[in-house]
Amino acid sequence: MSDTPPAPQGELVIRTIAMPANTNSNGDMFGGWMVSQMDLGGAILARNVAKSRITTVAIDAMEFHQPVYVGDIVSCHASLLKVGRTSMRIAIEAWAQRHKGGEHVRVTQGTFTYVAIDDNGRPQPVKRSCAPSP
Ligand SMILES: CC(C)(COP(=O)(O)OP(=O)(O)OC[C@H]1O[C@@H](n2cnc3c(N)ncnc32)[C@H](O)[C@@H]1OP(=O)(O)O)[C@@H](O)C(=O)NCCC(=O)NCCS
């Protein structure tokens, strides 16, 4: 478990309420649900950067710091770390505002890599609009 930093890093991309349908056998939120929220949040930033379809190619350095409880308000914050030729690396933090007490805690973080793709699902350059004119 790591200490919660003073404030989230990055753009707010997702905000939702943790619901009982997504719990694990302990009655807390299922880790896969958290990863899917983070993936969706990162995809919003990646799509805005690439201005095209994107897909997730890799998830690294996932850390689950604290459990998420039913009723917590979950928010995902995304920061663009690197733009490659077709890929974008995005750091995502998820924070929970506790249903009981209202405290804000960083619950998970990870680095997601997205690839800009064309209509056939093939990688295409992210910076298409920056290509030199003929
Ligand atoms: C993403 C996908 C289109 C990439 O196709 P590909 O033929 O492997 O493409 P490339 O090898 O040219 O790699 C494309 C970019 O992704 C990066 N990349 C590929 N695998 C990677 C990995 N494991 N980790 C980080 N980056 C990776 C490459 O470095 C490259 O980046 P760059 O162009 O900025 O240098 C293809 O692998 C795919 O469709 N995967 C399934 C995606 C999917 O369904 N995601 C949802 C999960 S359920």
mmCIF file of C-alpha atoms and ligand atoms in Angstrom:
data_model
loop_
_atom_site.group_PDB
_atom_site.id
_atom_site.type_symbol
_atom_site.label_atom_id
_atom_site.label_comp_id
_atom_site.label_asym_id
_atom_site.label_seq_id
_atom_site.Cartn_x
_atom_site.Cartn_y
_atom_site.Cartn_z
ATOM 1 C CA MET A 1 0.000 0.000 0.000
ATOM 2 C CA SER A 2 1.452 3.423 -0.907
ATOM 3 C CA ASP A 3 0.637 6.830 0.531
ATOM 4 C CA THR A 4 -1.980 8.882 -1.284
ATOM 5 C CA PRO A 5 -0.388 11.943 -2.951
ATOM 6 C CA PRO A 6 -2.015 15.321 -2.221
ATOM 7 C CA ALA A 7 -3.987 15.500 -5.498
ATOM 8 C CA PRO A 8 -4.651 13.475 -8.663
ATOM 9 C CA GLN A 9 -2.260 13.918 -11.582
ATOM 10 C CA GLY A 10 -3.781 14.392 -15.040
ATOM 11 C CA GLU A 11 -7.011 15.194 -16.818
ATOM 12 C CA LEU A 12 -10.279 13.945 -15.343
ATOM 13 C CA VAL A 13 -11.571 11.453 -17.929
ATOM 14 C CA ILE A 14 -14.094 9.263 -16.069
ATOM 15 C CA ARG A 15 -16.276 9.759 -13.004
ATOM 16 C CA THR A 16 -18.745 7.148 -11.842
ATOM 17 C CA ILE A 17 -20.219 5.441 -8.783
ATOM 18 C CA ALA A 18 -19.047 1.966 -7.736
ATOM 19 C CA MET A 19 -22.102 -0.304 -7.920
ATOM 20 C CA PRO A 20 -22.784 -3.697 -6.272
ATOM 21 C CA ALA A 21 -23.024 -5.476 -9.661
ATOM 22 C CA ASN A 22 -19.227 -5.168 -10.021
ATOM 23 C CA THR A 23 -18.106 -6.605 -6.693
ATOM 24 C CA ASN A 24 -15.764 -9.509 -5.959
ATOM 25 C CA SER A 25 -16.309 -12.336 -3.492
ATOM 26 C CA ASN A 26 -15.255 -10.029 -0.624
ATOM 27 C CA GLY A 27 -18.021 -7.597 -1.477
ATOM 28 C CA ASP A 28 -15.518 -4.923 -2.582
ATOM 29 C CA MET A 29 -15.095 -3.717 -6.165
ATOM 30 C CA PHE A 30 -13.658 -6.264 -8.594
ATOM 31 C CA GLY A 31 -10.155 -5.328 -9.822
ATOM 32 C CA GLY A 32 -11.132 -6.075 -13.422
ATOM 33 C CA TRP A 33 -13.854 -3.457 -13.217
ATOM 34 C CA MET A 34 -11.318 -0.896 -12.039
ATOM 35 C CA VAL A 35 -8.968 -1.785 -14.910
ATOM 36 C CA SER A 36 -11.827 -1.434 -17.402
ATOM 37 C CA GLN A 37 -12.692 2.042 -16.063
ATOM 38 C CA MET A 38 -9.046 3.065 -16.352
ATOM 39 C CA ASP A 39 -8.822 1.605 -19.861
ATOM 40 C CA LEU A 40 -11.932 3.541 -20.913
ATOM 41 C CA GLY A 41 -10.562 6.737 -19.389
ATOM 42 C CA GLY A 42 -7.210 6.369 -21.130
ATOM 43 C CA ALA A 43 -9.010 5.603 -24.393
ATOM 44 C CA ILE A 44 -10.864 8.926 -24.149
ATOM 45 C CA LEU A 45 -7.577 10.832 -23.913
ATOM 46 C CA ALA A 46 -5.913 8.694 -26.618
ATOM 47 C CA ARG A 47 -8.815 9.178 -29.000
ATOM 48 C CA ASN A 48 -8.726 12.932 -28.482
ATOM 49 C CA VAL A 49 -4.984 12.974 -29.165
ATOM 50 C CA ALA A 50 -5.063 10.696 -32.227
ATOM 51 C CA LYS A 51 -8.411 11.924 -33.562
ATOM 52 C CA SER A 52 -9.020 8.418 -34.890
ATOM 53 C CA ARG A 53 -9.974 4.966 -33.678
ATOM 54 C CA ILE A 54 -7.547 3.609 -31.115
ATOM 55 C CA THR A 55 -7.036 0.271 -29.396
ATOM 56 C CA THR A 56 -5.252 -0.842 -26.235
ATOM 57 C CA VAL A 57 -2.037 -2.742 -26.918
ATOM 58 C CA ALA A 58 -0.475 -2.977 -23.435
ATOM 59 C CA ILE A 59 -1.075 -2.344 -19.743
ATOM 60 C CA ASP A 60 1.987 -1.978 -17.505
ATOM 61 C CA ALA A 61 2.794 -1.241 -13.918
ATOM 62 C CA MET A 62 -0.713 -1.762 -12.547
ATOM 63 C CA GLU A 63 -0.794 -1.159 -8.830
ATOM 64 C CA PHE A 64 -3.783 -1.670 -6.557
ATOM 65 C CA HIS A 65 -3.144 0.509 -3.518
ATOM 66 C CA GLN A 66 -6.446 0.366 -1.668
ATOM 67 C CA PRO A 67 -9.806 -1.402 -2.035
ATOM 68 C CA VAL A 68 -12.750 0.366 -3.629
ATOM 69 C CA TYR A 69 -16.085 0.038 -1.850
ATOM 70 C CA VAL A 70 -19.640 0.052 -3.140
ATOM 71 C CA GLY A 71 -20.916 3.628 -3.192
ATOM 72 C CA ASP A 72 -17.479 5.231 -3.580
ATOM 73 C CA ILE A 73 -17.243 7.872 -6.323
ATOM 74 C CA VAL A 74 -14.483 6.635 -8.638
ATOM 75 C CA SER A 75 -12.605 9.038 -10.892
ATOM 76 C CA CYS A 76 -9.862 8.331 -13.421
ATOM 77 C CA HIS A 77 -7.194 10.882 -14.309
ATOM 78 C CA ALA A 78 -5.038 10.470 -17.410
ATOM 79 C CA SER A 79 -1.691 12.040 -18.394
ATOM 80 C CA LEU A 80 -0.061 11.670 -21.795
ATOM 81 C CA LEU A 81 3.494 10.434 -21.206
ATOM 82 C CA LYS A 82 4.733 9.804 -24.736
ATOM 83 C CA VAL A 83 3.547 9.885 -28.334
ATOM 84 C CA GLY A 84 5.339 7.432 -30.620
ATOM 85 C CA ARG A 85 4.741 6.934 -34.326
ATOM 86 C CA THR A 86 1.446 5.082 -33.884
ATOM 87 C CA SER A 87 1.326 4.622 -30.107
ATOM 88 C CA MET A 88 0.535 6.720 -27.053
ATOM 89 C CA ARG A 89 1.629 5.921 -23.493
ATOM 90 C CA ILE A 90 -0.795 7.235 -20.909
ATOM 91 C CA ALA A 91 -0.484 7.181 -17.112
ATOM 92 C CA ILE A 92 -3.782 6.665 -15.349
ATOM 93 C CA GLU A 93 -4.616 7.117 -11.691
ATOM 94 C CA ALA A 94 -7.929 6.093 -10.184
ATOM 95 C CA TRP A 95 -9.150 7.829 -7.070
ATOM 96 C CA ALA A 96 -12.075 7.007 -4.796
ATOM 97 C CA GLN A 97 -14.124 9.472 -2.812
ATOM 98 C CA ARG A 98 -15.319 7.323 0.057
ATOM 99 C CA HIS A 99 -19.042 6.877 0.435
ATOM 100 C CA LYS A 100 -18.486 6.792 4.174
ATOM 101 C CA GLY A 101 -16.478 9.831 5.264
ATOM 102 C CA GLY A 102 -15.914 11.521 1.909
ATOM 103 C CA GLU A 103 -12.128 11.174 2.023
ATOM 104 C CA HIS A 104 -10.274 11.081 -1.346
ATOM 105 C CA VAL A 105 -7.743 8.265 -1.805
ATOM 106 C CA ARG A 106 -5.680 7.080 -4.746
ATOM 107 C CA VAL A 107 -6.743 3.469 -5.229
ATOM 108 C CA THR A 108 -4.992 2.281 -8.408
ATOM 109 C CA GLN A 109 -2.526 3.435 -11.025
ATOM 110 C CA GLY A 110 -1.116 2.031 -14.250
ATOM 111 C CA THR A 111 0.404 2.840 -17.605
ATOM 112 C CA PHE A 112 -1.681 2.061 -20.663
ATOM 113 C CA THR A 113 -0.462 2.043 -24.273
ATOM 114 C CA TYR A 114 -2.888 2.727 -27.111
ATOM 115 C CA VAL A 115 -2.331 2.460 -30.851
ATOM 116 C CA ALA A 116 -4.047 4.658 -33.431
ATOM 117 C CA ILE A 117 -5.712 2.420 -36.000
ATOM 118 C CA ASP A 118 -7.401 2.863 -39.349
ATOM 119 C CA ASP A 119 -10.774 1.500 -40.397
ATOM 120 C CA ASN A 120 -9.198 -1.919 -41.006
ATOM 121 C CA GLY A 121 -7.651 -2.084 -37.532
ATOM 122 C CA ARG A 122 -4.103 -1.464 -38.799
ATOM 123 C CA PRO A 123 -1.757 0.928 -36.984
ATOM 124 C CA GLN A 124 -1.615 4.413 -38.448
ATOM 125 C CA PRO A 125 0.496 7.455 -37.446
ATOM 126 C CA VAL A 126 -0.819 9.503 -34.543
ATOM 127 C CA LYS A 127 0.444 12.790 -35.933
ATOM 128 C CA ARG A 128 -1.141 12.517 -39.351
ATOM 129 C CA SER A 129 -1.950 16.215 -39.441
ATOM 130 C CA CYS A 130 1.729 17.051 -38.787
ATOM 131 C CA ALA A 131 2.972 15.175 -41.860
ATOM 132 C CA PRO A 132 5.034 17.401 -44.168
ATOM 133 C CA SER A 133 3.147 18.795 -47.178
ATOM 134 C CA PRO A 134 4.159 17.315 -50.550
HETATM 135 C C1 LIG B 1 -2.580 -2.985 -31.508
HETATM 136 C C2 LIG B 1 -2.313 -3.650 -32.857
HETATM 137 C C3 LIG B 1 -3.175 -3.011 -33.928
HETATM 138 C C4 LIG B 1 -0.849 -3.368 -33.173
HETATM 139 O O1 LIG B 1 -0.557 -4.047 -34.368
HETATM 140 P P1 LIG B 1 0.953 -4.490 -34.687
HETATM 141 O O2 LIG B 1 0.973 -5.053 -36.035
HETATM 142 O O3 LIG B 1 1.471 -5.273 -33.543
HETATM 143 O O4 LIG B 1 1.665 -3.061 -34.740
HETATM 144 P P2 LIG B 1 3.163 -2.649 -34.521
HETATM 145 O O5 LIG B 1 4.080 -3.776 -34.196
HETATM 146 O O6 LIG B 1 3.481 -1.776 -35.706
HETATM 147 O O7 LIG B 1 3.094 -1.721 -33.222
HETATM 148 C C5 LIG B 1 2.334 -0.540 -33.242
HETATM 149 C C6 LIG B 1 2.789 0.324 -32.081
HETATM 150 O O8 LIG B 1 2.460 -0.329 -30.879
HETATM 151 C C7 LIG B 1 3.618 -0.465 -30.062
HETATM 152 N N1 LIG B 1 3.492 -1.723 -29.332
HETATM 153 C C8 LIG B 1 3.251 -2.934 -29.869
HETATM 154 N N2 LIG B 1 3.227 -3.852 -28.885
HETATM 155 C C9 LIG B 1 3.458 -3.174 -27.736
HETATM 156 C C10 LIG B 1 3.555 -3.569 -26.372
HETATM 157 N N3 LIG B 1 3.405 -4.846 -25.982
HETATM 158 N N4 LIG B 1 3.800 -2.636 -25.445
HETATM 159 C C11 LIG B 1 3.948 -1.323 -25.803
HETATM 160 N N5 LIG B 1 3.868 -0.883 -27.085
HETATM 161 C C12 LIG B 1 3.622 -1.824 -28.029
HETATM 162 C C13 LIG B 1 4.780 -0.462 -31.027
HETATM 163 O O9 LIG B 1 5.982 -0.094 -30.367
HETATM 164 C C14 LIG B 1 4.302 0.552 -32.033
HETATM 165 O O10 LIG B 1 4.491 1.857 -31.525
HETATM 166 P P3 LIG B 1 5.091 3.092 -32.415
HETATM 167 O O11 LIG B 1 4.459 3.034 -33.770
HETATM 168 O O12 LIG B 1 4.683 4.328 -31.673
HETATM 169 O O13 LIG B 1 6.561 2.901 -32.460
HETATM 170 C C15 LIG B 1 -2.552 -5.183 -32.797
HETATM 171 O O14 LIG B 1 -1.561 -5.771 -31.987
HETATM 172 C C16 LIG B 1 -3.914 -5.501 -32.247
HETATM 173 O O15 LIG B 1 -4.936 -5.343 -32.935
HETATM 174 N N6 LIG B 1 -3.978 -5.982 -30.979
HETATM 175 C C17 LIG B 1 -5.260 -6.233 -30.324
HETATM 176 C C18 LIG B 1 -5.779 -4.936 -29.695
HETATM 177 C C19 LIG B 1 -7.063 -5.175 -28.923
HETATM 178 O O16 LIG B 1 -7.926 -5.902 -29.333
HETATM 179 N N7 LIG B 1 -7.130 -4.495 -27.755
HETATM 180 C C20 LIG B 1 -8.261 -4.628 -26.889
HETATM 181 C C21 LIG B 1 -7.927 -5.599 -25.831
HETATM 182 S S1 LIG B 1 -9.217 -6.697 -25.489
#
